[in-house]
Coordinates of C-alpha atoms in Angstrom, one line a residue:
M165 CA 1.9 -13.4 -12.3
E166 CA -1.0 -15.6 -10.7
R167 CA -4.4 -15.4 -12.3
M168 CA -7.5 -16.3 -10.0
E169 CA -11.3 -16.4 -10.0
L170 CA -13.7 -14.4 -7.6
E171 CA -17.4 -14.6 -7.3
V172 CA -19.0 -11.2 -6.9
T173 CA -22.6 -10.0 -6.9
T174 CA -24.2 -6.9 -8.1
R175 CA -25.9 -4.3 -5.6
P176 CA -27.6 -1.1 -5.5
S177 CA -26.1 2.0 -4.3
L178 CA -25.9 1.8 -0.3
S179 CA -26.6 4.1 2.5
K180 CA -24.1 4.5 5.3
G181 CA -26.1 2.2 7.5
E182 CA -26.4 -0.2 4.6
R183 CA -22.9 -0.7 4.0
K184 CA -22.4 -0.9 7.8
Q185 CA -24.7 -4.2 7.9
L186 CA -23.0 -5.7 4.9
R187 CA -19.5 -5.6 6.8
S188 CA -21.1 -6.7 9.8
E189 CA -21.6 -9.8 7.8
D190 CA -18.3 -10.0 6.3
L191 CA -19.4 -8.7 3.1
V192 CA -17.4 -6.0 1.4
P193 CA -19.0 -3.6 -1.0
A194 CA -16.8 -3.0 -4.0
V195 CA -16.8 -1.2 -7.5
I196 CA -15.4 -2.0 -10.9
Y197 CA -14.7 0.6 -13.5
G198 CA -12.6 1.6 -16.4
R199 CA -12.0 0.9 -20.5
G200 CA -15.3 3.4 -21.0
D201 CA -17.5 0.8 -19.4
D202 CA -20.1 1.9 -16.5
T203 CA -19.1 1.7 -12.7
L204 CA -20.5 -1.4 -11.4
P205 CA -21.4 -1.7 -7.7
L206 CA -20.8 -5.1 -6.3
T207 CA -20.5 -7.3 -3.1
I208 CA -17.6 -9.6 -2.1
D209 CA -17.4 -12.3 0.4
G210 CA -14.9 -11.0 3.1
R211 CA -13.3 -14.5 3.8
T212 CA -12.6 -15.2 0.0
L213 CA -11.3 -11.7 -0.8
R214 CA -8.6 -12.2 2.4
Q215 CA -7.6 -15.5 0.9
I216 CA -6.9 -14.0 -2.7
L217 CA -5.0 -11.2 -1.3
T218 CA -3.0 -13.7 1.1
T219 CA -2.3 -16.0 -1.7
G220 CA -1.7 -13.9 -4.9
G221 CA -1.1 -10.1 -3.5
S222 CA -2.6 -6.9 -4.5
N223 CA -0.9 -7.3 -8.0
V224 CA -3.0 -10.6 -8.6
L225 CA -5.1 -10.7 -11.8
L226 CA -8.7 -11.5 -11.3
D227 CA -11.3 -12.9 -13.5
L228 CA -14.5 -11.9 -11.6
K229 CA -17.7 -14.0 -11.9
V230 CA -20.4 -11.3 -11.9
K231 CA -23.7 -12.4 -10.7
S232 CA -26.8 -10.2 -11.4
K233 CA -30.4 -11.1 -10.3
G234 CA -32.5 -12.6 -13.2
K235 CA -29.4 -11.9 -15.6
K236 CA -26.5 -14.4 -17.0
T237 CA -23.3 -14.6 -15.2
R238 CA -20.5 -12.5 -16.9
Q239 CA -16.8 -12.1 -16.6
E240 CA -14.9 -9.2 -16.1
T241 CA -10.9 -9.2 -16.0
V242 CA -9.8 -6.9 -13.3
M243 CA -6.9 -6.0 -10.9
F244 CA -7.2 -3.9 -7.6
R245 CA -6.9 -0.2 -7.7
D246 CA -7.6 0.4 -4.3
I247 CA -7.8 -1.5 -1.3
Q248 CA -9.3 0.4 2.1
R249 CA -8.7 -1.1 5.5
D250 CA -9.7 -0.5 8.9
I251 CA -7.0 0.9 10.8
L252 CA -8.3 -0.2 14.0
V253 CA -9.5 -4.0 13.4
Q254 CA -6.8 -6.1 11.6
D255 CA -7.6 -7.7 8.3
R256 CA -11.0 -6.0 7.9
I257 CA -11.3 -4.6 4.5
L258 CA -13.8 -1.6 4.2
H259 CA -14.0 -1.2 0.3
V260 CA -12.2 -2.4 -2.7
D261 CA -11.8 -0.6 -6.3
F262 CA -11.3 -2.8 -9.5
I263 CA -9.9 -1.5 -12.5
R264 CA -11.0 -3.2 -16.0
I265 CA -7.8 -4.3 -17.9
S266 CA -7.0 -6.0 -21.3
M267 CA -4.3 -8.6 -21.3
T268 CA -3.0 -6.8 -24.5
D269 CA -2.8 -3.3 -23.3
K270 CA 0.5 -2.5 -21.1
I271 CA -0.3 -1.2 -17.7
D272 CA 1.8 0.7 -14.9
V273 CA 2.1 -1.3 -11.6
S274 CA 4.2 -0.9 -8.4
V275 CA 6.3 -4.2 -7.6
H276 CA 7.5 -4.9 -4.2
L277 CA 11.6 -5.2 -3.4
N278 CA 12.8 -8.3 -1.9
F279 CA 15.9 -7.7 0.0
I280 CA 18.3 -10.4 -0.1
G281 CA 21.7 -10.9 2.4
E282 CA 23.1 -9.3 4.9
P283 CA 25.4 -6.4 4.0
V284 CA 29.0 -6.6 4.9
G285 CA 28.9 -3.4 6.3
T286 CA 26.7 -4.0 9.0
E287 CA 29.0 -6.5 10.5
E288 CA 31.6 -3.5 11.0
G289 CA 28.8 -1.3 12.6
G290 CA 27.0 0.1 9.8
V291 CA 23.2 0.7 9.6
L292 CA 21.3 -0.6 7.0
S293 CA 18.5 1.8 5.2
M294 CA 16.1 0.5 3.3
V295 CA 15.0 3.7 1.4
T296 CA 12.7 2.1 -1.2
R297 CA 10.2 -0.9 -0.7
V298 CA 8.7 -0.8 -4.1
V299 CA 9.1 0.2 -7.8
D300 CA 7.1 1.1 -10.7
V301 CA 7.1 -0.2 -14.1
K302 CA 5.2 -0.8 -17.1
C303 CA 4.0 -4.3 -18.7
L304 CA 1.2 -6.5 -19.9
P305 CA -0.9 -7.6 -17.2
G306 CA 0.5 -11.3 -17.6
D307 CA 4.1 -10.0 -17.3
I308 CA 3.7 -8.7 -13.5
P309 CA 6.5 -9.9 -11.6
E310 CA 5.5 -10.9 -8.3
Q311 CA 8.9 -9.0 -6.5
F312 CA 12.4 -8.1 -7.7
D313 CA 15.0 -9.6 -5.7
V314 CA 17.9 -6.8 -4.7
D315 CA 21.1 -8.5 -3.1
I316 CA 22.6 -6.1 -0.6
S317 CA 25.2 -8.3 0.7
E318 CA 28.0 -6.7 -0.9
L319 CA 27.2 -3.2 0.4
N320 CA 30.0 -1.9 2.7
I321 CA 29.7 0.9 5.0
G322 CA 28.9 4.4 2.8
D323 CA 27.7 2.0 -0.4
S324 CA 24.3 2.2 -1.9
I325 CA 22.4 0.2 -4.7
T326 CA 20.1 2.1 -7.0
A327 CA 16.9 1.1 -9.3
E328 CA 19.7 1.0 -12.0
S329 CA 20.7 -2.4 -10.8
L330 CA 17.4 -4.1 -11.1
V331 CA 17.2 -7.0 -13.3
L332 CA 14.6 -6.9 -15.6
D333 CA 13.0 -8.9 -18.4
D334 CA 13.2 -7.3 -21.8
E335 CA 9.0 -7.0 -21.8
I336 CA 9.3 -4.9 -18.8
E337 CA 9.8 -1.1 -18.8
L338 CA 11.2 0.6 -15.5
I339 CA 9.1 3.7 -14.6
T340 CA 11.2 4.7 -11.1
P341 CA 14.1 6.9 -12.3
L342 CA 17.5 4.9 -12.7
E343 CA 19.0 7.0 -9.7
T344 CA 16.7 6.0 -6.9
T345 CA 18.3 4.8 -4.0
L346 CA 16.8 1.3 -2.9
A347 CA 19.0 0.5 -0.1
Q348 CA 22.2 1.9 1.6
V349 CA 24.6 1.2 4.7
L350 CA 25.3 4.3 6.6
A351 CA 28.2 5.0 9.1
P352 CA 27.3 4.7 12.9
M353 CA 27.0 7.9 14.8
S354 CA 29.6 8.6 17.0
E355 CA 29.2 9.7 20.4
E356 CA 30.2 13.2 19.6
E357 CA 27.5 13.2 16.7
L358 CA 24.8 11.6 19.1
E359 CA 25.0 14.2 22.0
P360 CA 24.0 17.3 19.7
A361 CA 21.3 15.1 18.5
V362 CA 19.8 13.9 21.9
D363 CA 20.6 17.8 23.1
E364 CA 18.2 19.0 20.2
E365 CA 15.6 16.3 20.8
L366 CA 15.3 17.4 24.7
E367 CA 15.2 21.1 23.4
E368 CA 12.1 20.6 21.2
G369 CA 10.5 18.6 24.0
E370 CA 10.6 21.6 26.1
E371 CA 9.6 23.9 23.7
V372 CA 6.7 21.9 23.0
E373 CA 5.8 21.6 26.8
E374 CA 6.0 25.5 27.1
E375 CA 3.5 26.1 24.1
E376 CA 1.2 24.0 25.7
G377 CA 1.6 25.6 29.0
E378 CA 0.9 28.8 27.2
G379 CA -2.1 27.7 25.6
E380 CA -3.6 25.9 28.8
E381 CA -3.2 29.6 30.5
G382 CA -5.0 31.3 27.5
E383 CA -7.9 29.2 28.0
E384 CA -8.4 29.7 31.5
E385 CA -8.2 33.2 30.7
E386 CA -10.8 33.1 28.3
S387 CA -12.9 30.7 30.6
E388 CA -12.6 33.1 33.5
E389 CA -13.9 35.9 31.1
E390 CA -16.6 34.3 29.7
A391 CA -17.7 33.3 33.5
E392 CA -17.6 37.0 33.8

């Protein structure tokens, strides 16, 4: 697992307006907590933070260089615990939580799956369904894998692959249940199966429209009563 450095600055508690002002300057408010130490409010350069996430991902190990006014720079070894993103503005990060870690203590982390190959079943009309995108493991911070490769090229229609098939190093413990389905190839739906499904969707749509119409009539009646 890659290990990177990041410079951060301590900050006081901020009001909503002050946090908004920080973000307008492409600065991201953050906090560090964990391991029995006090919670430490921080400010991070937004551009540098985005570069780290692009290069190292959300499981990257970070050596924070914490700068405080009038104090000596200190180092904190951390990982990302939570990243709050703006749902409307692409790549805009609103807030970050860091968790302190020890390189000698195992931790629980989520690792992404990388599906490899094209299932033979899809060539026969089957539909690939990627059921699970990440799995949970327990290991030392320095042993966290970037991803797990999952070969799905041999899957036929009706076949599936589970977490039990993952190849893990001895120092990594799988937390996700072994029977968890990672990917499967489903049989294509026949025309006979498709027609009832389409009819059901149409019926549900008609029911929603009827309920909305009844709601509007009720609102109109209430408005007339209030006007009286």
